[in-house]
mmCIF file of C-alpha atoms in Angstrom:
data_model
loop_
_atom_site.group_PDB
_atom_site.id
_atom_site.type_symbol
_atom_site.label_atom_id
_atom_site.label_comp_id
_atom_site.label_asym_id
_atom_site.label_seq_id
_atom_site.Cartn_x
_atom_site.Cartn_y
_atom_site.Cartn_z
ATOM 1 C CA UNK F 1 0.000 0.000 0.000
ATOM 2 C CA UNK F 2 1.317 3.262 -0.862
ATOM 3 C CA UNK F 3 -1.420 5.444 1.159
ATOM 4 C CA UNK F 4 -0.817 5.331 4.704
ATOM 5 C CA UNK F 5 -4.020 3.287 6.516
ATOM 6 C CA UNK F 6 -6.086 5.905 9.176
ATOM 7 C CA UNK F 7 -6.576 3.596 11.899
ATOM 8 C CA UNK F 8 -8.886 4.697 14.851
ATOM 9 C CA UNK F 9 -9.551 3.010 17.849
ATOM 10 C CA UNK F 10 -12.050 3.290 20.130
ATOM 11 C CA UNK F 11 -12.299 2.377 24.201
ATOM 12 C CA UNK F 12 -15.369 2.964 26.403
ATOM 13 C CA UNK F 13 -17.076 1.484 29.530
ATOM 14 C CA UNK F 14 -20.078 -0.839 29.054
ATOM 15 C CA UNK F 15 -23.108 1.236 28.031
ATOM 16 C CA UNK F 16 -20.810 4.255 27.035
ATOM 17 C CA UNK F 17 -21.945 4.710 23.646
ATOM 18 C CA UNK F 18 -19.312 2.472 21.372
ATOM 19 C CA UNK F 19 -21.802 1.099 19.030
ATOM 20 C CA UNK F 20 -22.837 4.814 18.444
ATOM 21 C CA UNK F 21 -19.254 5.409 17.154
ATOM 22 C CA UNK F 22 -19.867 2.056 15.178
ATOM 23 C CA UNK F 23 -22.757 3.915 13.234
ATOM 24 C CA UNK F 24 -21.570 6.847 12.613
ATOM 25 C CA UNK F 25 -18.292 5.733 11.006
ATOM 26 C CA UNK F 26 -20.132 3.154 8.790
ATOM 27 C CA UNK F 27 -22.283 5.793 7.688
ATOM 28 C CA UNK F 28 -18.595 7.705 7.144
ATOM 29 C CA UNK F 29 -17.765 4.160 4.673
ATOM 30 C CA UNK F 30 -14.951 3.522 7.463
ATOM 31 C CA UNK F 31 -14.650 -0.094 7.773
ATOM 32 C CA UNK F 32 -15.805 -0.787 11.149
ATOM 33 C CA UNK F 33 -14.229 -4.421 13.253
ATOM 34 C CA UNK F 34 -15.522 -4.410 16.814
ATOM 35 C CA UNK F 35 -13.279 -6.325 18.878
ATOM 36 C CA UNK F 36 -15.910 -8.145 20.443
ATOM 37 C CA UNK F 37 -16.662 -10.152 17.678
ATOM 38 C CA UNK F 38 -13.316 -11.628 17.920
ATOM 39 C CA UNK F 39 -14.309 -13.090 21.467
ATOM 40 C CA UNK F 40 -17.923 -13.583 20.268
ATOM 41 C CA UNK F 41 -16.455 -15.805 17.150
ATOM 42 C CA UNK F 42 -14.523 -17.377 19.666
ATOM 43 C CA UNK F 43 -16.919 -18.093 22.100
ATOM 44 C CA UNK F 44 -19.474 -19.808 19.405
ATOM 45 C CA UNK F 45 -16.005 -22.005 17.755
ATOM 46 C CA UNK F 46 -16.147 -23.694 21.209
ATOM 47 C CA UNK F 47 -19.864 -24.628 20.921
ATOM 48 C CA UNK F 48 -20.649 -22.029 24.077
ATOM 49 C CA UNK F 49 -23.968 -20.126 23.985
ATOM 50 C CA UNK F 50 -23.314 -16.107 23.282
ATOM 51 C CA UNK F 51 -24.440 -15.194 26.895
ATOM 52 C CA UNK F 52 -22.850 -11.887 28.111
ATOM 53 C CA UNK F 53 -21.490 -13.856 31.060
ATOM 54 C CA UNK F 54 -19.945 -16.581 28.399
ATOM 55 C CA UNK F 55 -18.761 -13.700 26.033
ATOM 56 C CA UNK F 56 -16.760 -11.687 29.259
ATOM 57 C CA UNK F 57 -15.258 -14.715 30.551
ATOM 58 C CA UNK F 58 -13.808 -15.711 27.061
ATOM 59 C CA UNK F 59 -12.754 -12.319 26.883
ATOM 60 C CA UNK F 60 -10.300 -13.466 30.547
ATOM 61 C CA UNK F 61 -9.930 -16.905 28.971
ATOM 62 C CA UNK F 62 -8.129 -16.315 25.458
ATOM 63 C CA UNK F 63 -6.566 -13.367 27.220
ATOM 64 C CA UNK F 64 -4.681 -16.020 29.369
ATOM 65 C CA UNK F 65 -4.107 -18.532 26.827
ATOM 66 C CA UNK F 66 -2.657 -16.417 24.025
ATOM 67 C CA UNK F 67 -1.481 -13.066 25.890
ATOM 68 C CA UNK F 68 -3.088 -9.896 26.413
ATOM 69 C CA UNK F 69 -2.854 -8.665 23.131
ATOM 70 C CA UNK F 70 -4.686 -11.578 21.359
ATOM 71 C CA UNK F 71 -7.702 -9.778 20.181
ATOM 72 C CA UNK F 72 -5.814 -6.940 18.749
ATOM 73 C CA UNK F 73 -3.301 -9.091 16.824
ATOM 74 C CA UNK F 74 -6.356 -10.940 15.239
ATOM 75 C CA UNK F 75 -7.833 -7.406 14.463
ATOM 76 C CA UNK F 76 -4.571 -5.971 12.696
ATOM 77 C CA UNK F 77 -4.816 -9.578 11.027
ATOM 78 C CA UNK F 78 -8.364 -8.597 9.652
ATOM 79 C CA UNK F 79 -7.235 -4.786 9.137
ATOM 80 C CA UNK F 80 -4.155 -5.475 6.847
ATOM 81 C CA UNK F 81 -5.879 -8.115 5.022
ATOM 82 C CA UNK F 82 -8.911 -5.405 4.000
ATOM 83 C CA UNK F 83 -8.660 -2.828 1.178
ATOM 84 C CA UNK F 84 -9.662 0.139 3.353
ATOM 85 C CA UNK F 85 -7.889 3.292 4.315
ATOM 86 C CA UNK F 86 -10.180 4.210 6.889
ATOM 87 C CA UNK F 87 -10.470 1.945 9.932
ATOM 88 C CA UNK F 88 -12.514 1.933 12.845
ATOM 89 C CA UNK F 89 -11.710 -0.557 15.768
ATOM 90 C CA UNK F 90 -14.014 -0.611 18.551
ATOM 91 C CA UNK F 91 -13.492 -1.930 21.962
ATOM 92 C CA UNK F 92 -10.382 -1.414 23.306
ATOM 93 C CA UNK F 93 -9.950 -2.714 26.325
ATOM 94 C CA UNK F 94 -6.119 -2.090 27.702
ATOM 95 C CA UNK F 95 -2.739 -0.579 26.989
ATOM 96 C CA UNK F 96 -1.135 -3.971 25.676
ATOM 97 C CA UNK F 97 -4.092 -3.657 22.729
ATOM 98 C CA UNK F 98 -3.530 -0.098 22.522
ATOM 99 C CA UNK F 99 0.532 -1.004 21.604
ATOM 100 C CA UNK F 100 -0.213 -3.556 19.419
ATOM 101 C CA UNK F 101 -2.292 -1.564 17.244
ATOM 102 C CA UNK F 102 0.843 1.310 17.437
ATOM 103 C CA UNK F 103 3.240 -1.075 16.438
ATOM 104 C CA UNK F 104 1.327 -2.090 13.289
ATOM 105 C CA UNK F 105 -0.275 1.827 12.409
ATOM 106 C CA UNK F 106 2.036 4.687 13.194
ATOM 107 C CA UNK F 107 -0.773 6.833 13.010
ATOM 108 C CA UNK F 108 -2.925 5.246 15.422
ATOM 109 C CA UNK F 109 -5.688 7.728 17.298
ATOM 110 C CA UNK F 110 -7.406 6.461 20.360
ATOM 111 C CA UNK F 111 -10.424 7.591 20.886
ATOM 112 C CA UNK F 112 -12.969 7.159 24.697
ATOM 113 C CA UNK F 113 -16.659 7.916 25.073
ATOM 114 C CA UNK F 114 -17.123 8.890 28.379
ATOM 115 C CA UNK F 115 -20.275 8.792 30.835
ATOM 116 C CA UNK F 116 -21.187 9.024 34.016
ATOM 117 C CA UNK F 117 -21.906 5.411 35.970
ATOM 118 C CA UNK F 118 -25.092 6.452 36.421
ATOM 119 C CA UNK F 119 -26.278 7.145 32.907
ATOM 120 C CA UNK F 120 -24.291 3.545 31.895
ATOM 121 C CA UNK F 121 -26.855 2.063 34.447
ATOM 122 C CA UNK F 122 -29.629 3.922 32.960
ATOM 123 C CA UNK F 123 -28.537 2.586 29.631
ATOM 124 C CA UNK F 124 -28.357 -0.318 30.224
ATOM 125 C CA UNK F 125 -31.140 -1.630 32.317
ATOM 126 C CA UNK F 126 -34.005 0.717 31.606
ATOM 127 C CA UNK F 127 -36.590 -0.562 33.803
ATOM 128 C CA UNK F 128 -34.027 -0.797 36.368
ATOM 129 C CA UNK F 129 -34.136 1.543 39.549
ATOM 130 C CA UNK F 130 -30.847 2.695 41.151
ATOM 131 C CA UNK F 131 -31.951 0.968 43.915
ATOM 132 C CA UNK F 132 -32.074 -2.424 42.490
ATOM 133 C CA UNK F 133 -29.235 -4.166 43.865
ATOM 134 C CA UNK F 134 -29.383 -7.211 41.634
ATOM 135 C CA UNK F 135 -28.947 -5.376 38.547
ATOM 136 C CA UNK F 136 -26.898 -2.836 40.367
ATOM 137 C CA UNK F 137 -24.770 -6.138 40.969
ATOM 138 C CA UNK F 138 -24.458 -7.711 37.570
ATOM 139 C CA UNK F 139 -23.616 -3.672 35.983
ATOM 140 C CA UNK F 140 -20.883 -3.773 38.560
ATOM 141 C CA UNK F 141 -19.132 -6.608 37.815
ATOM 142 C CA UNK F 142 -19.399 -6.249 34.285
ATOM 143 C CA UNK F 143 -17.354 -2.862 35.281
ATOM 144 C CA UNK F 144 -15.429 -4.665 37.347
ATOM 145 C CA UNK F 145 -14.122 -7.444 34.701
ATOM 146 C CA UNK F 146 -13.348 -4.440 32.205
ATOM 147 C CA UNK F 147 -11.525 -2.555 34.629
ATOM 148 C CA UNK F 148 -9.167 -5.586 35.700
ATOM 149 C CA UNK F 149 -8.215 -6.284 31.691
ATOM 150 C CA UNK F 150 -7.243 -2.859 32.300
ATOM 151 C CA UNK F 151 -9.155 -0.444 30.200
ATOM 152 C CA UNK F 152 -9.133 2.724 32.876
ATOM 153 C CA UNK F 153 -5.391 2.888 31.748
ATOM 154 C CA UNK F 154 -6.670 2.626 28.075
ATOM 155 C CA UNK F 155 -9.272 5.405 29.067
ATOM 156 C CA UNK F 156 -7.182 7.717 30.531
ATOM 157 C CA UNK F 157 -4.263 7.897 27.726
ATOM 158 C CA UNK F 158 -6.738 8.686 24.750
ATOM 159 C CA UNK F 159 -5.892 10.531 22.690
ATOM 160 C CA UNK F 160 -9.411 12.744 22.495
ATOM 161 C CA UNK F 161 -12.605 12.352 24.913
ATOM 162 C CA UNK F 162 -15.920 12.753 23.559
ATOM 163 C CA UNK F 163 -18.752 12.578 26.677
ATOM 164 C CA UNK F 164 -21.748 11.413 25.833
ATOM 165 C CA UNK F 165 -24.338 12.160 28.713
ATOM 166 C CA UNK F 166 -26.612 14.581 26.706
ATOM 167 C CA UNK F 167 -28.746 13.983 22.946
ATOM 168 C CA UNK F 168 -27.511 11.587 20.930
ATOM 169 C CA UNK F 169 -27.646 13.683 17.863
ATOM 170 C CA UNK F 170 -25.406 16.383 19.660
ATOM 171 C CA UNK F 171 -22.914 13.496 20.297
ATOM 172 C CA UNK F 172 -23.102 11.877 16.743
ATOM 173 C CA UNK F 173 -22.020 15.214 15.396
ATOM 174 C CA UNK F 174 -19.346 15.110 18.034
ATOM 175 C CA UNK F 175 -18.408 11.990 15.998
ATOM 176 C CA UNK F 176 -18.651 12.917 12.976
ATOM 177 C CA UNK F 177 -16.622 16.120 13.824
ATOM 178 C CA UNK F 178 -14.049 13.868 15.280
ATOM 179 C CA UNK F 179 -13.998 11.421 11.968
ATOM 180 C CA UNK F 180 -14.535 13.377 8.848
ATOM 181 C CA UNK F 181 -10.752 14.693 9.048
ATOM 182 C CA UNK F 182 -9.242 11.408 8.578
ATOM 183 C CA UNK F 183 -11.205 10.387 5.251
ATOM 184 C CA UNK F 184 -9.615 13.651 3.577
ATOM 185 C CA UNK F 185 -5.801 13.014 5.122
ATOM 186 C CA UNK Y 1 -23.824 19.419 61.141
ATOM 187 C CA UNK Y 2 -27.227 20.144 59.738
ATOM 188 C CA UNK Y 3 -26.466 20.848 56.313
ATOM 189 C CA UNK Y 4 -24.753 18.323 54.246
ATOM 190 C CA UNK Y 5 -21.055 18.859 52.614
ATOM 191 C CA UNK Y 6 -20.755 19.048 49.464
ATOM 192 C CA UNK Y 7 -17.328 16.993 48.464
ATOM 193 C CA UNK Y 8 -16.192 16.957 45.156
ATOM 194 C CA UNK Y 9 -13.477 15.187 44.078
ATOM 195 C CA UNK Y 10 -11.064 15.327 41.033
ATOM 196 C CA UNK Y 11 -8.767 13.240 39.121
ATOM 197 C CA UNK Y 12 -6.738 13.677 36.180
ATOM 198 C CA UNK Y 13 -3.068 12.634 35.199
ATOM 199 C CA UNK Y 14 -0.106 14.631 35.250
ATOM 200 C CA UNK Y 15 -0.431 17.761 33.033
ATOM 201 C CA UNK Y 16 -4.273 17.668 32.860
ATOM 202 C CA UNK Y 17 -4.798 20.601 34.765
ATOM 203 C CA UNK Y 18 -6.074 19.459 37.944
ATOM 204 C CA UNK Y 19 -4.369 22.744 39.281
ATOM 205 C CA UNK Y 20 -6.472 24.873 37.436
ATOM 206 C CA UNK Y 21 -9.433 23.179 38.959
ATOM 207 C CA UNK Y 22 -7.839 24.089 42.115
ATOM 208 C CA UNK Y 23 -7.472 28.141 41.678
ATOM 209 C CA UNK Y 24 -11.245 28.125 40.078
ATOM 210 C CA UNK Y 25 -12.908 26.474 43.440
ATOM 211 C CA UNK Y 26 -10.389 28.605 45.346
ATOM 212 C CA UNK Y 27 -12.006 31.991 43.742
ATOM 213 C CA UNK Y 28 -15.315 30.349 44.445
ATOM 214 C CA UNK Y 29 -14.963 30.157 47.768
ATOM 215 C CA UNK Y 30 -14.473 25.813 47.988
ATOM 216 C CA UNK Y 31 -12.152 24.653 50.579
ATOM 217 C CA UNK Y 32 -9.708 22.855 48.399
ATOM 218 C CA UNK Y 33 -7.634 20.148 50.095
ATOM 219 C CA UNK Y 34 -4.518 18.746 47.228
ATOM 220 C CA UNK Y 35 -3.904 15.170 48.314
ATOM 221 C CA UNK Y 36 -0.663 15.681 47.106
ATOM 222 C CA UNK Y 37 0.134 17.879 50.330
ATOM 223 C CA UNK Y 38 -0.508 15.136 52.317
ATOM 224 C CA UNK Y 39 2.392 13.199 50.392
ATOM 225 C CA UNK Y 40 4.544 15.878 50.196
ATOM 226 C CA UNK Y 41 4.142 16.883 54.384
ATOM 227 C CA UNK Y 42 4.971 13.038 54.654
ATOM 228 C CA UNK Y 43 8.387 13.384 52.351
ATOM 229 C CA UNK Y 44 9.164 16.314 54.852
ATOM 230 C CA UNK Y 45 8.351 14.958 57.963
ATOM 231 C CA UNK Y 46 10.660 12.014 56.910
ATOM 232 C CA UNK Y 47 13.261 14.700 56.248
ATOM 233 C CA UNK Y 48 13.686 13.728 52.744
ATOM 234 C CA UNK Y 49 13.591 16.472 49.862
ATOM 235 C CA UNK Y 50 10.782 17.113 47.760
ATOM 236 C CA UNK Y 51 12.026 16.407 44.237
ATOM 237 C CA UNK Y 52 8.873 14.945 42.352
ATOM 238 C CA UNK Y 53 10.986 11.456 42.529
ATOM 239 C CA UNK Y 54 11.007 11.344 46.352
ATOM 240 C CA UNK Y 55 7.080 12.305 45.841
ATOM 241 C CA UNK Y 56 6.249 9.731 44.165
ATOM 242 C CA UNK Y 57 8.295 7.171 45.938
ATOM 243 C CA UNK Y 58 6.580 8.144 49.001
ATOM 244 C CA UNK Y 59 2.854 8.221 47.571
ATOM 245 C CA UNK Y 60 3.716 4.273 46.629
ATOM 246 C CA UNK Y 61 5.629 3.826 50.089
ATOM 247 C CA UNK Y 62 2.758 5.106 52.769
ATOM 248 C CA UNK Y 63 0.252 2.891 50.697
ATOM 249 C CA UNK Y 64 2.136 0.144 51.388
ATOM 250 C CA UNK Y 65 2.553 1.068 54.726
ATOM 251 C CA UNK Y 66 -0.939 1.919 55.376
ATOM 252 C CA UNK Y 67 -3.378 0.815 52.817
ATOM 253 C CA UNK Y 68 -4.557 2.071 49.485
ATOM 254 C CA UNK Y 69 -7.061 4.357 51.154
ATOM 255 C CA UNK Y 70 -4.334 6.091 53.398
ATOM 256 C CA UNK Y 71 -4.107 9.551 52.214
ATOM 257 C CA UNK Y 72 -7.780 9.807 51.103
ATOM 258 C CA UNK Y 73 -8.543 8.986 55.395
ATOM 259 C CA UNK Y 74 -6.074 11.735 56.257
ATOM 260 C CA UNK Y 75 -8.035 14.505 53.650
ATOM 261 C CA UNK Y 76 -11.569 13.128 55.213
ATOM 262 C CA UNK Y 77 -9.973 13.552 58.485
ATOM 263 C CA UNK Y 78 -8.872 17.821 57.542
ATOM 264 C CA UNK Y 79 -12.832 18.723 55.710
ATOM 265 C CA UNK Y 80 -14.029 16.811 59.052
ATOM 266 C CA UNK Y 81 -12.251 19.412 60.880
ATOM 267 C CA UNK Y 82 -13.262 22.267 58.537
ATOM 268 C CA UNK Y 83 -16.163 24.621 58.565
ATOM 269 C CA UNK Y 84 -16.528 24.671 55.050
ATOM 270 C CA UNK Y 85 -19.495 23.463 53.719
ATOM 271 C CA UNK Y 86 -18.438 23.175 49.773
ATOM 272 C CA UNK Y 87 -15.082 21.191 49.316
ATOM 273 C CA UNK Y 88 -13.042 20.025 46.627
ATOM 274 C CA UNK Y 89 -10.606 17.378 46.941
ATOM 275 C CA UNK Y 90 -8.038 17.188 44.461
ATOM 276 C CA UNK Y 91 -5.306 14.089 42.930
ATOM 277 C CA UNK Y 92 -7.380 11.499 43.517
ATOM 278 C CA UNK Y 93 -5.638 8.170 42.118
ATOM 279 C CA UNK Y 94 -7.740 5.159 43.030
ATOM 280 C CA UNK Y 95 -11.277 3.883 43.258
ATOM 281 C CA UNK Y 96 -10.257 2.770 46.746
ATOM 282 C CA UNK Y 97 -9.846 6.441 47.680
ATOM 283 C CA UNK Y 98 -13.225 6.892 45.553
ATOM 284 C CA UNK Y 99 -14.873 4.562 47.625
ATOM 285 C CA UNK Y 100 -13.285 6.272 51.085
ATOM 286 C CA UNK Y 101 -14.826 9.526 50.265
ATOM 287 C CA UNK Y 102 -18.114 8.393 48.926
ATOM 288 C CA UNK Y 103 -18.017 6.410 52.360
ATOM 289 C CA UNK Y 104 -17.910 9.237 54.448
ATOM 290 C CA UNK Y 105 -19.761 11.944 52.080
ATOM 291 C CA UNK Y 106 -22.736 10.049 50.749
ATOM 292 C CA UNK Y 107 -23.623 12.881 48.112
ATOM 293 C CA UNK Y 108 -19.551 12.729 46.670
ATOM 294 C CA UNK Y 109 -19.051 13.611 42.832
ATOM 295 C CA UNK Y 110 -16.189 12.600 41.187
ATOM 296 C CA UNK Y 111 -14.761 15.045 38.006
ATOM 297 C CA UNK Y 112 -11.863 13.921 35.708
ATOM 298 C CA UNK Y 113 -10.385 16.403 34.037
ATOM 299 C CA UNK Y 114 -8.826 14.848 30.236
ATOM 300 C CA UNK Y 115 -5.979 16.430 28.019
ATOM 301 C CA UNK Y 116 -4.049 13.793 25.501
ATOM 302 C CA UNK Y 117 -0.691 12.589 26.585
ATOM 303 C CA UNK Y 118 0.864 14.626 23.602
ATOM 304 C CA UNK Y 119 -0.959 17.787 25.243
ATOM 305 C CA UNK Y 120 0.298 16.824 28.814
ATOM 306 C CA UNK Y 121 3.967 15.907 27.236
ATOM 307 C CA UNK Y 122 3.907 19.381 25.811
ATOM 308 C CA UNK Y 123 2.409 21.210 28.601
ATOM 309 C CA UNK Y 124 5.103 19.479 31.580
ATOM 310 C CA UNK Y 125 8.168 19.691 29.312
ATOM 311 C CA UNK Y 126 7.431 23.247 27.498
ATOM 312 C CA UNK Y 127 11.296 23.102 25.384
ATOM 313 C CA UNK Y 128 11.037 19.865 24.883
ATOM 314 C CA UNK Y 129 10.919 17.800 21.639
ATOM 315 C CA UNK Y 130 8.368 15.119 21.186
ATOM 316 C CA UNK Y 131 11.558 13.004 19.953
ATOM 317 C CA UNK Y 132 13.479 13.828 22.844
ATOM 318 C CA UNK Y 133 13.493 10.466 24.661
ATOM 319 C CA UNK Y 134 15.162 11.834 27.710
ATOM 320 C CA UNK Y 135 11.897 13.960 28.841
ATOM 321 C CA UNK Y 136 9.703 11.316 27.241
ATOM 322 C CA UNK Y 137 11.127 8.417 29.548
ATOM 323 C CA UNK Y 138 10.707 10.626 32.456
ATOM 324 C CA UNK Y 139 6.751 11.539 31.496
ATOM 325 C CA UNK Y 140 6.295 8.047 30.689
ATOM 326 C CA UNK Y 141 7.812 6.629 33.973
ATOM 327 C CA UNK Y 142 5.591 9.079 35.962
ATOM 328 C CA UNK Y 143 2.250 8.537 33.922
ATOM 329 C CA UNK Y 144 3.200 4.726 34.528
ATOM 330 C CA UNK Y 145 3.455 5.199 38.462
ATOM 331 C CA UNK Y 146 0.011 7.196 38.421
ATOM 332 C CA UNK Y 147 -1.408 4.235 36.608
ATOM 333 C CA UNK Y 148 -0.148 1.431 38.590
ATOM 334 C CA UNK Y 149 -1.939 2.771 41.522
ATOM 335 C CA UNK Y 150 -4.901 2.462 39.617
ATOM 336 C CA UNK Y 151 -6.131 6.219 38.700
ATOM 337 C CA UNK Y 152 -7.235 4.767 35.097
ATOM 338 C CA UNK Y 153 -10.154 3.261 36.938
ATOM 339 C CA UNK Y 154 -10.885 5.984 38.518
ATOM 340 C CA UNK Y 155 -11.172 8.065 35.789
ATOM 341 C CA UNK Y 156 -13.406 5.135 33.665
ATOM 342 C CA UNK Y 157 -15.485 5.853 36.578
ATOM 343 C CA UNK Y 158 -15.696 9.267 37.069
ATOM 344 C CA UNK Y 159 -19.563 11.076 37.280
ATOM 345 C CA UNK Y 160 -18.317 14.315 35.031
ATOM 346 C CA UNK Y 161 -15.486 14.675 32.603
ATOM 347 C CA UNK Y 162 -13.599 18.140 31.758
ATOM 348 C CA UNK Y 163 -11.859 17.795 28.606
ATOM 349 C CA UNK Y 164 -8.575 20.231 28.868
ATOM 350 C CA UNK Y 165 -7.867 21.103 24.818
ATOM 351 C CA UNK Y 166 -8.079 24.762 24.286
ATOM 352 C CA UNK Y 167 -8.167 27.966 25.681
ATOM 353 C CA UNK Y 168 -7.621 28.127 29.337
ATOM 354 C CA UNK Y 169 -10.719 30.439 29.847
ATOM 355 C CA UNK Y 170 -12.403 28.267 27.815
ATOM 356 C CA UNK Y 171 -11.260 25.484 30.658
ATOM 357 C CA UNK Y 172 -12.087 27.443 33.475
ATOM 358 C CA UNK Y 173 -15.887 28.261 32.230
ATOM 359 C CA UNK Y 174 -16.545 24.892 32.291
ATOM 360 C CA UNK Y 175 -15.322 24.098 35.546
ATOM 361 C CA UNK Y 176 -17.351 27.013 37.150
ATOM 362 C CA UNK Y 177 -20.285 25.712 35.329
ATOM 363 C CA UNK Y 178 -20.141 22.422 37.128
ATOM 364 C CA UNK Y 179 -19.094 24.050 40.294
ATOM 365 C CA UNK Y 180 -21.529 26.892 40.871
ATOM 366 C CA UNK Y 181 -24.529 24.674 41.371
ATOM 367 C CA UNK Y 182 -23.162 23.081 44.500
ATOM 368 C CA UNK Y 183 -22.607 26.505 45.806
ATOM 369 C CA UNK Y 184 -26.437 26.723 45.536
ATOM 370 C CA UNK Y 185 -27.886 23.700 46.872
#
């Protein structure tokens, strides 16, 4: 390839807004490889059913078998092997990831969404009231599980923030502010 | 007390501009406690010299001595002792600290200020190249102590996020925003 490939990554806590980004950049004709489909692909090659619970501890499991950078390394994999110049990879989940994807694309930008825990909750179990402690439970650990791959330290070297606590059309133009540069490098 | 405190707490990584923060609450009237201070007294008292190494030897030497939560007990312990109704407590660096204050101040809100680590190079090492790998190793050893105490989490997790890009006044508008209504309530 003679034109340099815009990669763009994304990290963001559960509920944060990632498959947002996702739209937007397909509507941009950025090719768009969510990293969970890696562990999702995974999780269905070893005949287990795609349960959230099943999906996050394959996540820990492959993690251990093939180091912590396993899902990005399949991910550059699918990158290099597509014809696009315009890359979105979504969910980013620690610094290890965050060098892989360095190593292989110089010009690497990470991007985090950003809310508040409490709007994540909201999100993410609508009928839910902040009182109730079994779903409070289950949004917890799910925190929990991201935050020990290590994706705070992910979070807090981005390279640009965008928050997303208010409309979602105010933060899809956030988006698209943040993504129309690269398709005219 | 009749009236409840207001704490507010703030975390950000070297070069975000938690010290801004600081001089805005400051003209609003907040008692602002630096958690640093409480590091640095310690580096004094042990009659060592405060050279940001020393710091930040100590900050990972009284947490071993004392517990992750040590110098978030010794700020609750100084806004105990204050008057002041409207506090901000700034350099937080773990959710264990998070979890201290929200212990003891049930309405706590957490604010992470974000600027990217090219900003934060730029703003710490003002002559410096980004290709000088002197200054780099030293902003990358320090960002790397920050995050091995965990502040990445604590900034996944934080209730409001600043993002630190542009103009300072720019900066310091939004902080009053989110300030001035715990002033009123």
């Amino acid at each position: 390839m003679t034109v340099e490939r815009r990669v763009i990554g994304v990290v963001g806590m559960p509920g944060s807004g990632k498959g947002i980004v996702d739209d937007v950049a397909k509507e941009l004709k950025f090719l768009v490889v969510v990293m969970g489909d890696v562990v999702r692909e995974e999780t269905a090659r070893r005949g287990l059913e795609s349960t959230p619970e099943n999906i996050g501890k394959m996540m820990l499991q492959i993690r251990k078998e093939e180091g912590s950078a396993v899902v990005a390394k399949r991910c550059v994999a699918k990158v290099v092997e597509s014809e696009s110049r315009c890359v979105l990879i979504e969910g980013i989940r620690s610094l290890d990831e965050v060098k892989e994807f360095r190593r292989n694309f110089p010009s690497f930008r990470l991007l985090a969404v950003h809310s508040s825990p409490e709007t994540r909750f909201q999100r993410l179990f609508k009928r839910a009231r902040s009182d109730d402690s079994a779903s409070r439970g289950i949004f917890e650990e799910r925190d929990g599980r991201e935050l020990r791959v290590g994706i705070g330290a992910a979070i807090a070297l981005a390279d640009h923030v965008i928050v997303n606590e208010g409309e979602i059309e105010q933060f899809k133009a956030e988006i698209r502010r943040f993504l129309e540069p690269f398709l005219r490098e």
